[in-house]
């Protein structure tokens, strides 16, 4: 199984924070450990159940949709920062 890119994980963590959702909330609702949620978003490990729980907590039907949005946002931010450096 593919792990989550760290920057993507940080973006998803940011979205969780904006929505006042903690790793503990997700873990409890999915009967998972806090650490598997944290490991999944830190790009170290992961499980399909953890990814599904994270996506569901943010209102997404599938983690791949959330991940795609996160990748787009991270790439946009990187491109913006690279553009600022070239000025």
GROMACS .gro file of C-alpha atoms in nm:
model
   87
    1UNK     CA    1   0.000   0.000   0.000
    2UNK     CA    2   0.120   0.348  -0.090
    3UNK     CA    3   0.205   0.578   0.202
    4UNK     CA    4   0.101   0.941   0.221
    5UNK     CA    5   0.353   1.204   0.113
    6UNK     CA    6   0.454   1.412   0.416
    7UNK     CA    7   0.351   1.744   0.259
    8UNK     CA    8   0.015   1.597   0.166
    9UNK     CA    9  -0.021   1.466   0.521
   10UNK     CA   10   0.054   1.813   0.658
   11UNK     CA   11  -0.209   1.964   0.432
   12UNK     CA   12  -0.468   1.709   0.546
   13UNK     CA   13  -0.372   1.773   0.909
   14UNK     CA   14  -0.423   2.144   0.843
   15UNK     CA   15  -0.772   2.072   0.703
   16UNK     CA   16  -0.850   1.866   1.012
   17UNK     CA   17  -0.738   2.151   1.236
   18UNK     CA   18  -0.953   2.401   1.044
   19UNK     CA   19  -1.251   2.173   1.107
   20UNK     CA   20  -1.164   2.117   1.475
   21UNK     CA   21  -1.116   1.745   1.417
   22UNK     CA   22  -0.842   1.573   1.615
   23UNK     CA   23  -0.657   1.252   1.539
   24UNK     CA   24  -0.812   1.122   1.861
   25UNK     CA   25  -1.163   1.196   1.728
   26UNK     CA   26  -1.092   1.003   1.410
   27UNK     CA   27  -0.932   0.712   1.593
   28UNK     CA   28  -1.224   0.684   1.833
   29UNK     CA   29  -1.489   0.697   1.560
   30UNK     CA   30  -1.313   0.425   1.360
   31UNK     CA   31  -1.201   0.209   1.655
   32UNK     CA   32  -0.838   0.265   1.560
   33UNK     CA   33  -0.541   0.382   1.762
   34UNK     CA   34  -0.432   0.746   1.768
   35UNK     CA   35  -0.088   0.635   1.653
   36UNK     CA   36  -0.209   0.467   1.331
   37UNK     CA   37  -0.384   0.792   1.234
   38UNK     CA   38  -0.070   0.993   1.310
   39UNK     CA   39   0.157   0.744   1.130
   40UNK     CA   40  -0.070   0.748   0.826
   41UNK     CA   41  -0.059   1.127   0.799
   42UNK     CA   42   0.314   1.142   0.869
   43UNK     CA   43   0.381   0.911   0.575
   44UNK     CA   44   0.533   0.632   0.777
   45UNK     CA   45   0.265   0.366   0.774
   46UNK     CA   46  -0.098   0.344   0.709
   47UNK     CA   47  -0.399   0.131   0.664
   48UNK     CA   48  -0.699   0.150   0.436
   49UNK     CA   49  -0.922   0.178   0.745
   50UNK     CA   50  -0.723   0.477   0.871
   51UNK     CA   51  -0.736   0.648   0.532
   52UNK     CA   52  -1.109   0.584   0.505
   53UNK     CA   53  -1.166   0.723   0.856
   54UNK     CA   54  -0.967   1.039   0.777
   55UNK     CA   55  -1.156   1.093   0.452
   56UNK     CA   56  -1.492   1.036   0.618
   57UNK     CA   57  -1.409   1.279   0.900
   58UNK     CA   58  -1.352   1.550   0.639
   59UNK     CA   59  -1.664   1.462   0.441
   60UNK     CA   60  -1.498   1.281   0.150
   61UNK     CA   61  -1.634   0.956   0.010
   62UNK     CA   62  -1.285   0.827  -0.070
   63UNK     CA   63  -0.933   0.904   0.053
   64UNK     CA   64  -0.807   0.923  -0.306
   65UNK     CA   65  -1.027   1.227  -0.367
   66UNK     CA   66  -0.893   1.396  -0.054
   67UNK     CA   67  -0.538   1.303  -0.147
   68UNK     CA   68  -0.582   1.440  -0.500
   69UNK     CA   69  -0.710   1.771  -0.362
   70UNK     CA   70  -0.420   1.783  -0.117
   71UNK     CA   71  -0.162   1.714  -0.390
   72UNK     CA   72  -0.312   1.991  -0.603
   73UNK     CA   73  -0.302   2.238  -0.313
   74UNK     CA   74   0.056   2.148  -0.221
   75UNK     CA   75   0.171   2.178  -0.584
   76UNK     CA   76  -0.004   2.515  -0.620
   77UNK     CA   77   0.169   2.641  -0.307
   78UNK     CA   78   0.508   2.513  -0.425
   79UNK     CA   79   0.462   2.676  -0.766
   80UNK     CA   80   0.356   3.001  -0.603
   81UNK     CA   81   0.662   2.999  -0.377
   82UNK     CA   82   0.893   2.920  -0.668
   83UNK     CA   83   0.740   3.208  -0.864
   84UNK     CA   84   0.801   3.446  -0.574
   85UNK     CA   85   1.169   3.347  -0.565
   86UNK     CA   86   1.214   3.420  -0.934
   87UNK     CA   87   1.097   3.780  -0.904
   0.00000   0.00000   0.00000
